[in-house]
Short mmCIF file of C-alpha atoms in Angstrom, two decimals:
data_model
loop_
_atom_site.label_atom_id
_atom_site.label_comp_id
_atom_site.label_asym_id
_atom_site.label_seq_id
_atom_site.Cartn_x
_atom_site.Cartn_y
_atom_site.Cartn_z
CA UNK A 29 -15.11 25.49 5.47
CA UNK A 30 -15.10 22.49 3.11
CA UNK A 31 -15.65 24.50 -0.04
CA UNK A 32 -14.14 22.10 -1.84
CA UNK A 33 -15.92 19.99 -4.46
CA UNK A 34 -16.36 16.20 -4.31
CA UNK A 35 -16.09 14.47 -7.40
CA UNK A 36 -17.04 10.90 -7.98
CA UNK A 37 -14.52 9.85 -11.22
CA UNK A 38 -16.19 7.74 -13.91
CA UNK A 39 -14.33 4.37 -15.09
CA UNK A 40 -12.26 5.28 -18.33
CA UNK A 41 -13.43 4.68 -22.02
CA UNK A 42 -10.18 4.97 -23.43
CA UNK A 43 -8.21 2.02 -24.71
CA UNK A 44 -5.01 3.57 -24.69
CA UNK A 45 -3.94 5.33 -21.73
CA UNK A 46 -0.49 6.33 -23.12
CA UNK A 47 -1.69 8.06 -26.26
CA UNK A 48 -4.69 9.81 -23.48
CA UNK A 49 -1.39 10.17 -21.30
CA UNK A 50 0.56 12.11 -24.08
CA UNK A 51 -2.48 14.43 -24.97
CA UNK A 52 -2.83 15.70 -21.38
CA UNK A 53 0.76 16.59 -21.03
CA UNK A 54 0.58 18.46 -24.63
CA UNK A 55 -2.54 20.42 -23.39
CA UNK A 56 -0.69 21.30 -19.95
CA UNK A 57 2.49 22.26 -21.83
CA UNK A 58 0.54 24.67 -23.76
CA UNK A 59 -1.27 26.14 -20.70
CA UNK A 60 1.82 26.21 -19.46
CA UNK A 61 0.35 24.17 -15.95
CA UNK A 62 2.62 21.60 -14.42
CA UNK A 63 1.18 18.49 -13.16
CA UNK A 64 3.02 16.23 -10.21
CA UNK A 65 1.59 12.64 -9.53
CA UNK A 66 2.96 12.23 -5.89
CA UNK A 67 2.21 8.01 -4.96
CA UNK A 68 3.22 6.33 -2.03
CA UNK A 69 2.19 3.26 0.39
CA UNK A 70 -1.17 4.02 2.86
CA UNK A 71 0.16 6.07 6.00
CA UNK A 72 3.47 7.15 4.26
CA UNK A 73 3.14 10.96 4.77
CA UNK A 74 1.42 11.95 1.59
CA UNK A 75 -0.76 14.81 2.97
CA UNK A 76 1.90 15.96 5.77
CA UNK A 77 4.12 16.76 3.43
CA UNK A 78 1.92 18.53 1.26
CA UNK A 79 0.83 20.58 4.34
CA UNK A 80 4.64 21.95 4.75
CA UNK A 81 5.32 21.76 1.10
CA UNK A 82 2.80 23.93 -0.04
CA UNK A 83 3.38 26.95 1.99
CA UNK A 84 6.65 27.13 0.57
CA UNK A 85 5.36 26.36 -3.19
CA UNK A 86 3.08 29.37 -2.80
CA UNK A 87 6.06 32.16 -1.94
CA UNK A 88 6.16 31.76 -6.24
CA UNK A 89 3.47 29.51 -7.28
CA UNK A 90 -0.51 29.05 -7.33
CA UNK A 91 -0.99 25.34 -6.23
CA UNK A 92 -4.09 23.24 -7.12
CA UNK A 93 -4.58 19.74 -5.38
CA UNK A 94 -6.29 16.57 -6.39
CA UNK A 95 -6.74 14.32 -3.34
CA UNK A 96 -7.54 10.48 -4.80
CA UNK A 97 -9.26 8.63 -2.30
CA UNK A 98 -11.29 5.36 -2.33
CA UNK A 99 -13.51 6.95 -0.09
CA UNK A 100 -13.79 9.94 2.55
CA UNK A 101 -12.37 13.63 1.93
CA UNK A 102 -10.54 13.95 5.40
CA UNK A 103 -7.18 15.13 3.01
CA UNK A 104 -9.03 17.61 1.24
CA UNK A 105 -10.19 18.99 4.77
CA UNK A 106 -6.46 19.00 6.01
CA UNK A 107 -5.16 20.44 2.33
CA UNK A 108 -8.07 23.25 2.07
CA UNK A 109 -6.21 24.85 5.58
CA UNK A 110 -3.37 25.62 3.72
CA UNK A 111 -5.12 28.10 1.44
CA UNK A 112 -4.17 25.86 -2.12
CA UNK A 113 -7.18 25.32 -4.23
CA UNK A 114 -8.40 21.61 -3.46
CA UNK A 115 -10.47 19.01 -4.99
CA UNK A 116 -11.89 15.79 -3.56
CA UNK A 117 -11.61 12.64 -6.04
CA UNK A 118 -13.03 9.47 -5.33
CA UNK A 119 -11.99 6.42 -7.28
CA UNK A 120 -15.26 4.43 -6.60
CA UNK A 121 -12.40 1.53 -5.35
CA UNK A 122 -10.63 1.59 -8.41
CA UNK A 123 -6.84 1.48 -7.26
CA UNK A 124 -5.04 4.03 -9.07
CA UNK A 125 -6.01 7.21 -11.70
CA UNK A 126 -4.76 7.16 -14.94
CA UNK A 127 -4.69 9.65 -17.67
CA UNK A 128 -8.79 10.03 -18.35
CA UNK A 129 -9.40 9.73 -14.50
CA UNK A 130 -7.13 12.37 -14.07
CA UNK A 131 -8.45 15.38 -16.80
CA UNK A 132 -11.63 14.72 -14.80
CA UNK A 133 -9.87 15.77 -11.78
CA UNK A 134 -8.30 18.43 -13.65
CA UNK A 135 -11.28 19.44 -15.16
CA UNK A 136 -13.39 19.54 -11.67
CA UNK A 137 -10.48 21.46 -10.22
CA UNK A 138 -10.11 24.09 -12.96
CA UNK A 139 -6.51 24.75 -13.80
CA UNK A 140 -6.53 28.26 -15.42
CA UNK A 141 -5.47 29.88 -12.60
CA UNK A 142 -3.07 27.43 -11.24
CA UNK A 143 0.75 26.85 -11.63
CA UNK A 144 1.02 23.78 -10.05
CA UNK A 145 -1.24 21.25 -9.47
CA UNK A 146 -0.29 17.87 -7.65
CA UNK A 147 -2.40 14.57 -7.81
CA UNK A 148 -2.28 13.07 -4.42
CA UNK A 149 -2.76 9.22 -5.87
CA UNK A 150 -4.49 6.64 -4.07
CA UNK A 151 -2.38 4.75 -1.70
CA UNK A 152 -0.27 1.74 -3.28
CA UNK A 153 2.58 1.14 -4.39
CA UNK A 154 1.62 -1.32 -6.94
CA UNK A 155 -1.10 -0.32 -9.62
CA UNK A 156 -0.83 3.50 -10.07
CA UNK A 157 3.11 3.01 -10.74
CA UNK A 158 1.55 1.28 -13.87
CA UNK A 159 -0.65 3.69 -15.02
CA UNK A 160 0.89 7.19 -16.95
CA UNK A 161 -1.72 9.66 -15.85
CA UNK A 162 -0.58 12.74 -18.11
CA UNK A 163 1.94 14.17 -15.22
CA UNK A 164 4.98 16.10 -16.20
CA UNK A 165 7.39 14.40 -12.87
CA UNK A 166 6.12 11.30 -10.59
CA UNK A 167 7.00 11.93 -7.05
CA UNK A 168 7.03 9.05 -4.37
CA UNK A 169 7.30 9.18 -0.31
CA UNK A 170 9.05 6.24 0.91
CA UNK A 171 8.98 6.23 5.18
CA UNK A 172 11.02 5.01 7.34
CA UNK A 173 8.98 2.17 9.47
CA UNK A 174 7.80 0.57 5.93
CA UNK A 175 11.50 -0.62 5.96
CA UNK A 176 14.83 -0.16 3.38
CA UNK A 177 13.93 -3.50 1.10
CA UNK A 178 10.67 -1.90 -0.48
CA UNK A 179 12.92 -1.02 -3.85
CA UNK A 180 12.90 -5.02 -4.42
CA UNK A 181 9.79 -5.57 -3.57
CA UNK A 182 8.04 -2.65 -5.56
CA UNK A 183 10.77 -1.98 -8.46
CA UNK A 184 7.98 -0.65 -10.87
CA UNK A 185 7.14 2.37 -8.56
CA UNK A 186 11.44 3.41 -7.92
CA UNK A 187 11.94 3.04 -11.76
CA UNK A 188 8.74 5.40 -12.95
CA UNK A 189 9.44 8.15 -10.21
CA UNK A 190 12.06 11.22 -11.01
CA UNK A 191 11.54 12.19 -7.49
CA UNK A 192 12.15 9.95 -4.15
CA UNK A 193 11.54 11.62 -0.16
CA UNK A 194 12.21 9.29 2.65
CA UNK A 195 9.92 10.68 4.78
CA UNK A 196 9.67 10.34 8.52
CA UNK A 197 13.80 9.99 8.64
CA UNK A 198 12.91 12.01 12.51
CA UNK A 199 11.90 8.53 13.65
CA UNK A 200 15.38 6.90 12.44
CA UNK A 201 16.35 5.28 15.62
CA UNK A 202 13.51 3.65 16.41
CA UNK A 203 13.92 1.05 13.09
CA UNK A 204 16.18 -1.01 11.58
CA UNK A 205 15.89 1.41 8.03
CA UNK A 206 19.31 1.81 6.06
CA UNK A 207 19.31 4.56 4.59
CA UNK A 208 22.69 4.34 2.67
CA UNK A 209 20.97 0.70 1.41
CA UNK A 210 17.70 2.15 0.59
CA UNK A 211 19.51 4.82 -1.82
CA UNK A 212 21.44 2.03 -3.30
CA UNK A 213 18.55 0.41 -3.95
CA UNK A 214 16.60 2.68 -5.46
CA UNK A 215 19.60 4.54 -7.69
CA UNK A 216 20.16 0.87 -9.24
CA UNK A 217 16.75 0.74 -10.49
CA UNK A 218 17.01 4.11 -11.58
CA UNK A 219 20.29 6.23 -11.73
CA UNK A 220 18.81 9.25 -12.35
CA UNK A 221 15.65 9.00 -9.42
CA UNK A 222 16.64 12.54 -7.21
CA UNK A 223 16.33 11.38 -3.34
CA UNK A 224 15.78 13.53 -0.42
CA UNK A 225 15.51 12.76 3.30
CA UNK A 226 12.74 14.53 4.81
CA UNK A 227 10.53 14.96 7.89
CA UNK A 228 7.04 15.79 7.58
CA UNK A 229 6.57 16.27 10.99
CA UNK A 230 9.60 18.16 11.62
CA UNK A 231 9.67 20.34 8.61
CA UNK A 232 13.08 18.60 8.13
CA UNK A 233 13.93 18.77 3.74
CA UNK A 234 11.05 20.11 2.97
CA UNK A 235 12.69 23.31 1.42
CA UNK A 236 15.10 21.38 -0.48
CA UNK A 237 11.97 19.24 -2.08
CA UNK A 238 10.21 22.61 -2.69
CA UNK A 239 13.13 23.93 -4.56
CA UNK A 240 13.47 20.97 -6.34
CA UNK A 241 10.03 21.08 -7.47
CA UNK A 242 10.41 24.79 -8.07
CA UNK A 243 13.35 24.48 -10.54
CA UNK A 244 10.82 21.72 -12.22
CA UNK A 245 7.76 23.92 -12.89
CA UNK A 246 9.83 27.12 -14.02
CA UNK A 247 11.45 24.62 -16.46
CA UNK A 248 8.34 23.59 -17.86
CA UNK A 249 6.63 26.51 -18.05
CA UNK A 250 9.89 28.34 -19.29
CA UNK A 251 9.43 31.59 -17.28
CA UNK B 16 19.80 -22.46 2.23
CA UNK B 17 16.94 -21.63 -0.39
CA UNK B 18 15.10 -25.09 -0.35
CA UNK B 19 11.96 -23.31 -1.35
CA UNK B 20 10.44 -22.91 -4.30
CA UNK B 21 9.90 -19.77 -6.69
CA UNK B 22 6.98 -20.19 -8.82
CA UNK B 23 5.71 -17.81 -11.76
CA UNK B 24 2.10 -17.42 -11.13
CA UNK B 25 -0.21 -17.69 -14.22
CA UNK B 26 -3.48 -15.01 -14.33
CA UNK B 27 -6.45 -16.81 -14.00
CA UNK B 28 -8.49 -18.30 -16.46
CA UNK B 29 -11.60 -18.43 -14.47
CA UNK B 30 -14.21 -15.47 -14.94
CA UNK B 31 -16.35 -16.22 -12.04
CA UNK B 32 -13.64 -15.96 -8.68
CA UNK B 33 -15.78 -16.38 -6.46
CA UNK B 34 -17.27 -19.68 -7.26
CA UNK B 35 -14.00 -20.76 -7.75
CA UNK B 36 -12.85 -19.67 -4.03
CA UNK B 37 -16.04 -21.78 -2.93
CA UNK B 38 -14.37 -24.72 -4.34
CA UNK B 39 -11.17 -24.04 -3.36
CA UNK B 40 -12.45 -23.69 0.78
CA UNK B 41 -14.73 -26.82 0.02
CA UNK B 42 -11.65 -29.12 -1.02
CA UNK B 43 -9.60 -27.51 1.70
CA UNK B 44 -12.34 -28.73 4.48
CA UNK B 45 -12.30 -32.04 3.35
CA UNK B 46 -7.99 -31.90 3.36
CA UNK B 47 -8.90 -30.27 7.05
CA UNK B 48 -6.01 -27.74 5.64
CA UNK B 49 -6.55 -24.15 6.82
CA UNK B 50 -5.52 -20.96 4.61
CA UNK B 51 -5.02 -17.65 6.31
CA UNK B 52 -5.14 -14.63 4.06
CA UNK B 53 -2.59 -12.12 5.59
CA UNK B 54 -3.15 -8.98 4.00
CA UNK B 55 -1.69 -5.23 4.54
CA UNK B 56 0.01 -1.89 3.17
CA UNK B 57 3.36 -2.17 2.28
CA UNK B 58 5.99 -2.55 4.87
CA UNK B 59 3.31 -2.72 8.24
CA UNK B 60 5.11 -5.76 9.26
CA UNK B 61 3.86 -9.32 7.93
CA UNK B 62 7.06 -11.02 7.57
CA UNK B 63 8.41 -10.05 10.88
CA UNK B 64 4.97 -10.69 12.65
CA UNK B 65 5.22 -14.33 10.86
CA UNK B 66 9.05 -14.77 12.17
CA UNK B 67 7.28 -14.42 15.66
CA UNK B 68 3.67 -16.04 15.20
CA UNK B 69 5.48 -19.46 13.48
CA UNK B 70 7.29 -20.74 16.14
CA UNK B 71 4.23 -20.22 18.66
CA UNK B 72 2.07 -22.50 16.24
CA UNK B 73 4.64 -24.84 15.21
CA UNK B 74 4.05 -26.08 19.16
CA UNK B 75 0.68 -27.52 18.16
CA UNK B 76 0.30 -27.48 13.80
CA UNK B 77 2.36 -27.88 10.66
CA UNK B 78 2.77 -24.62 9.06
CA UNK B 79 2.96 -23.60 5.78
CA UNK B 80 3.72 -20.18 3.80
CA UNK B 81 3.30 -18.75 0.39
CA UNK B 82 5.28 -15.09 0.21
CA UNK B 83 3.32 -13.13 -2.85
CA UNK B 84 4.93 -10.61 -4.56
CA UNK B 85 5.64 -8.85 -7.32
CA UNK B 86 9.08 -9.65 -7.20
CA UNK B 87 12.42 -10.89 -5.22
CA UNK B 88 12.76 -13.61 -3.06
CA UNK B 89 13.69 -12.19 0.73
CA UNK B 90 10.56 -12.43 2.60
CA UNK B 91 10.55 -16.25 1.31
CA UNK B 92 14.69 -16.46 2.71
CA UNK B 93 13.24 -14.88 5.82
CA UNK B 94 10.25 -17.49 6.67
CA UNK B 95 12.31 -20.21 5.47
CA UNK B 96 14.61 -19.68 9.15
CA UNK B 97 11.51 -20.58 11.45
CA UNK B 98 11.30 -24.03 9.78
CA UNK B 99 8.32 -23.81 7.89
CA UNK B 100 7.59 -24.99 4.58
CA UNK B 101 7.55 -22.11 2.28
CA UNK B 102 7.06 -21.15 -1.42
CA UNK B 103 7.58 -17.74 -2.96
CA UNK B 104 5.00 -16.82 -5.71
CA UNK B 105 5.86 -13.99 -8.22
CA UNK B 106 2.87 -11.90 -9.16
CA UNK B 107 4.27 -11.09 -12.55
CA UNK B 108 3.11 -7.25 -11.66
CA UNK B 109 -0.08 -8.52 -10.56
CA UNK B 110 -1.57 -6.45 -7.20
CA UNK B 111 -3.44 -9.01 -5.87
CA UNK B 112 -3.96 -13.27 -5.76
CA UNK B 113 -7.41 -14.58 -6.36
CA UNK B 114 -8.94 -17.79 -6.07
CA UNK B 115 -6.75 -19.63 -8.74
CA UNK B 116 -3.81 -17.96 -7.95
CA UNK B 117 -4.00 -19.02 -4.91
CA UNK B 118 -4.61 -22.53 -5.64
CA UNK B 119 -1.40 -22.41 -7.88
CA UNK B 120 -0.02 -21.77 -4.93
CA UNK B 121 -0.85 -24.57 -3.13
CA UNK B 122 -0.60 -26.61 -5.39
CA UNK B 123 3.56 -25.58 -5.59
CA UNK B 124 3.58 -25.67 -1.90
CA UNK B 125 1.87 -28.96 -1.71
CA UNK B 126 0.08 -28.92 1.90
CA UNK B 127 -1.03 -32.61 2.45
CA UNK B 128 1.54 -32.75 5.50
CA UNK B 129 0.13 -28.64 6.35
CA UNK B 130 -2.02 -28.15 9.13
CA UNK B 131 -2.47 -24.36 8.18
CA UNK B 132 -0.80 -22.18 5.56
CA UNK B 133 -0.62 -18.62 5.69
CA UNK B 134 -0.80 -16.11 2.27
CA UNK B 135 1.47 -13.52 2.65
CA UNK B 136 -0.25 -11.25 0.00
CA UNK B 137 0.77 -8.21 -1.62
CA UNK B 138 1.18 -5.14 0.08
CA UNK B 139 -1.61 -3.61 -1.03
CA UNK B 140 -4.69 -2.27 1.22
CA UNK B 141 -7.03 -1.98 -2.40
CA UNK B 142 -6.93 -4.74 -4.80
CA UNK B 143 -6.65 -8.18 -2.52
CA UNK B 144 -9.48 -6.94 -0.86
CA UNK B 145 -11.59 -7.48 -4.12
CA UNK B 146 -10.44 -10.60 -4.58
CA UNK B 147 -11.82 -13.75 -2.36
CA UNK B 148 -8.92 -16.24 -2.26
CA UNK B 149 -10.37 -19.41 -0.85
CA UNK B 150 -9.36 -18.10 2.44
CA UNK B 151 -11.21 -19.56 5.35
CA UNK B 152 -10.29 -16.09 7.49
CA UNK B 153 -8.53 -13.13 6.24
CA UNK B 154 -6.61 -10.95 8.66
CA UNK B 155 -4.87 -7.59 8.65
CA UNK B 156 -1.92 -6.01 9.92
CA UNK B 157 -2.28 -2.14 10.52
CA UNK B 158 0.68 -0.90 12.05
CA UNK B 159 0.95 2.74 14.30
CA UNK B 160 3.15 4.71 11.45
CA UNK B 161 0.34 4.50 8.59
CA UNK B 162 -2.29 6.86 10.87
CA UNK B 163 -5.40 5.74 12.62
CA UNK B 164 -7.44 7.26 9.76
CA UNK B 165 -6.71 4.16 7.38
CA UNK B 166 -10.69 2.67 8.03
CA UNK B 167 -11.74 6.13 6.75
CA UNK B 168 -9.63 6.09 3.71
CA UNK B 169 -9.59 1.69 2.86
CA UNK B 170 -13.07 0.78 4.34
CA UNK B 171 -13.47 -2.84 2.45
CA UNK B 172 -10.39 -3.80 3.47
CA UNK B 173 -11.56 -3.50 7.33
CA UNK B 174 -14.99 -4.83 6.07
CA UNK B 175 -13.84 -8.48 4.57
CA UNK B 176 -11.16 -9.39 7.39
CA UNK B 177 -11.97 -11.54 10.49
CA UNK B 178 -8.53 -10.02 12.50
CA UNK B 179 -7.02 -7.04 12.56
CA UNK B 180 -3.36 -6.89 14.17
CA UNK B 181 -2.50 -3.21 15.28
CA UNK B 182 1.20 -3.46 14.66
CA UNK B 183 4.39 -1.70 15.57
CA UNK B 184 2.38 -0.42 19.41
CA UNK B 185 6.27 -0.61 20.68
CA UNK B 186 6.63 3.20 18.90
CA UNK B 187 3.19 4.51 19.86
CA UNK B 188 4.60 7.29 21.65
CA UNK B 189 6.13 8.87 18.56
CA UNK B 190 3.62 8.66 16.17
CA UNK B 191 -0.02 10.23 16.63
CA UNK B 192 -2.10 7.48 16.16
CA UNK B 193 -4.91 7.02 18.76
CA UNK B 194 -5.87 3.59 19.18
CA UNK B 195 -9.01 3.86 20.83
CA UNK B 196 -10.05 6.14 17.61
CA UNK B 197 -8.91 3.44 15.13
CA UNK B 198 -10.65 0.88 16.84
CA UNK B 199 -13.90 2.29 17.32
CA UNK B 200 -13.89 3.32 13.41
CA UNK B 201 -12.48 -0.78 12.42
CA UNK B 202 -15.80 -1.76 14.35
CA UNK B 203 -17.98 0.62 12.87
CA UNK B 204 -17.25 -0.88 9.31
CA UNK B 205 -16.58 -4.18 11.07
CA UNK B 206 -18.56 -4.88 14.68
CA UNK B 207 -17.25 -8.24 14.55
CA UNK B 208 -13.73 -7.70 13.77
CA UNK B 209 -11.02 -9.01 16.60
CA UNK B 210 -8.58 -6.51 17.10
CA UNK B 211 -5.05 -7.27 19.05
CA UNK B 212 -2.59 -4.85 19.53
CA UNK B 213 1.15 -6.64 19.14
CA UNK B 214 4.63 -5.55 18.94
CA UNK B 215 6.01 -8.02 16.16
CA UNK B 216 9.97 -6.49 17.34
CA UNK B 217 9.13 -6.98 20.64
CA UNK B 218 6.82 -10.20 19.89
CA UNK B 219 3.94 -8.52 22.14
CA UNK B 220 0.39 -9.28 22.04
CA UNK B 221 1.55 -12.31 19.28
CA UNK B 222 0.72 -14.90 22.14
CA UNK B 223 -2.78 -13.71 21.69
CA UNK B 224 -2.85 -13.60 18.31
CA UNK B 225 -1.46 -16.91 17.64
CA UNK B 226 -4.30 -18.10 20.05
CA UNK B 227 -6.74 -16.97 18.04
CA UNK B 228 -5.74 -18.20 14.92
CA UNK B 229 -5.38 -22.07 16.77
CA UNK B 230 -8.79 -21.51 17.64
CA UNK B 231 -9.99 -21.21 13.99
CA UNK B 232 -7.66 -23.97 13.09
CA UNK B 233 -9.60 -26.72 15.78
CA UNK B 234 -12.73 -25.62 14.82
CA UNK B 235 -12.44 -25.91 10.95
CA UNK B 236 -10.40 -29.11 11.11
CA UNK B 237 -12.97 -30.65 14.37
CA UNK B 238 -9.81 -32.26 16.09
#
């Protein structure tokens, strides 16, 4: 096991991430490779969900992932079992990726053979939301026990994202989590965020993300 | 209602932060005012833990609060219920406070009549740890949804605090999150690290940690 490579990613020389940002996504449209940046809080369900998420992804599609980490490669270790090809990023504490931090990753990985490829960000809510790092969709998991008022709190992060799971919904009626108020929330910061209750434990909406992201890639990559 | 204050926090001027937090504990010893850096992921629980640790040191000190973040105003209307004197800084997008941030802070709170005042930082398990605020302790909140693997994954943030608060043990049973495990790797990074398990729903194990925290209090103010 652990055949997966461990890259250390170098601070960024570029001055303009959105013009770096831009380039990326022209050089993945042409290699016709779609790129997810899936962010969320610490402890949110990042790599669960990938675990059930990919399986499904891979009846139609080769999936690469990026795991961002400050330190340790214990996702890459849980992500290689699922048979998707896996790289190991760490941020050397920097807080987020953005666009040259993340052709590094893309670059370590090697995308020619790939379909997919989904950039497991570090874990914050706060600075990678700021960042474009070249993805075609931003994805976020929101769970349950972090509570139904993070949309105020976080805006940034519900406004950037075309894709929203509430993740650990299985644990509902242990917290005081609205979901109808969460959706509000979130919809007016962005009308046109798609939201999807899901389990990562469970399994629970896990097909209905994975056709979502399906109908995504096959857009972008016209075929 | 809404007494408190919202105040627009200015970035910092000051290149070297950590002479600057120096200065900021030095005038604080001389006030005999003590700051508490609360720090955590998004959504672990520091307001609610607050709601229950206030009124146990409101028996013996004047309390204080600043609520940091990026933006609204609820966690401030929240703390504002137990009686304590509260101000509600706005990051402007910023992930973190540092030392003259802080002292902004302060400063809008005013804390001559404070026996100890408590930053409620951003959620955020990177950047605050990076920054030294003046703090004379900083303490964590971990709570059981976000996975014992978090001291793997955010190791300076378990590094720089004096406390760690295991939060949300009332829901142990549905998550898998082995406390022993997270303990032993807190202490690895961290041998001397308090840890207290506490319930801030059911208001278990804050008894303790208020205790603590009194402690500290006596012994930087020598009364």
């Amino acid at each position: 096991m652990k055949a997966f490579k461990i890259l250390e990613i170098k601070e960024s020389v570029f001055k303009n991430n959105n013009q770096q940002a831009d380039l990326l996504r022209a050089e993945l449209k042409e290699k016709k490779v779609f790129l997810l940046n899936l962010m969320s809080s610490p402890g949110s369900g990042k790599t669960t969900t990938l675990t059930k998420l990919i399986p499904l992804l891979q009846k139609d599609l080769k999936v690469g992932v990026m795991e961002a980490d400050i330190d340790s490669d214990v996702d890459a270790v849980t992500i290689e079992k699922t048979g998707a090809k896996v790289i190991q990023l760490h941020t050397g504490g920097m807080c987020h990726l953005d666009a040259d931090m993340t052709r590094q990753g893309m670059n370590g990985l090697g995308v020619d053979d790939i379909d997919v490829v989904i950039l497991e960000n570090v874990g914050n809510l706060v600075c990678p939301a700021e960042f474009d790092t070249g993805s075609v969709k931003n994805a976020m998991i929101l769970s349950v026990p972090e509570g139904d008022d993070k949309p105020l709190k976080y805006p940034l992060m519900f406004t950037i994202c075309d894709l929203l799971l509430i993740n650990k919904i299985d644990v509902l009626e242990h917290f005081d989590f609205d979901v109808n108020k969460c959706k509000e929330r979130a919809l007016k910061l962005n009308p046109n965020i798609k939201i999807i209750e899901i389990s990562s434990r469970t399994g629970f909406g896990v097909e209905e993300a994975s056709q979502w992201l399906l109908a995504q890639v096959k857009q972008w990559g016209e075929y």
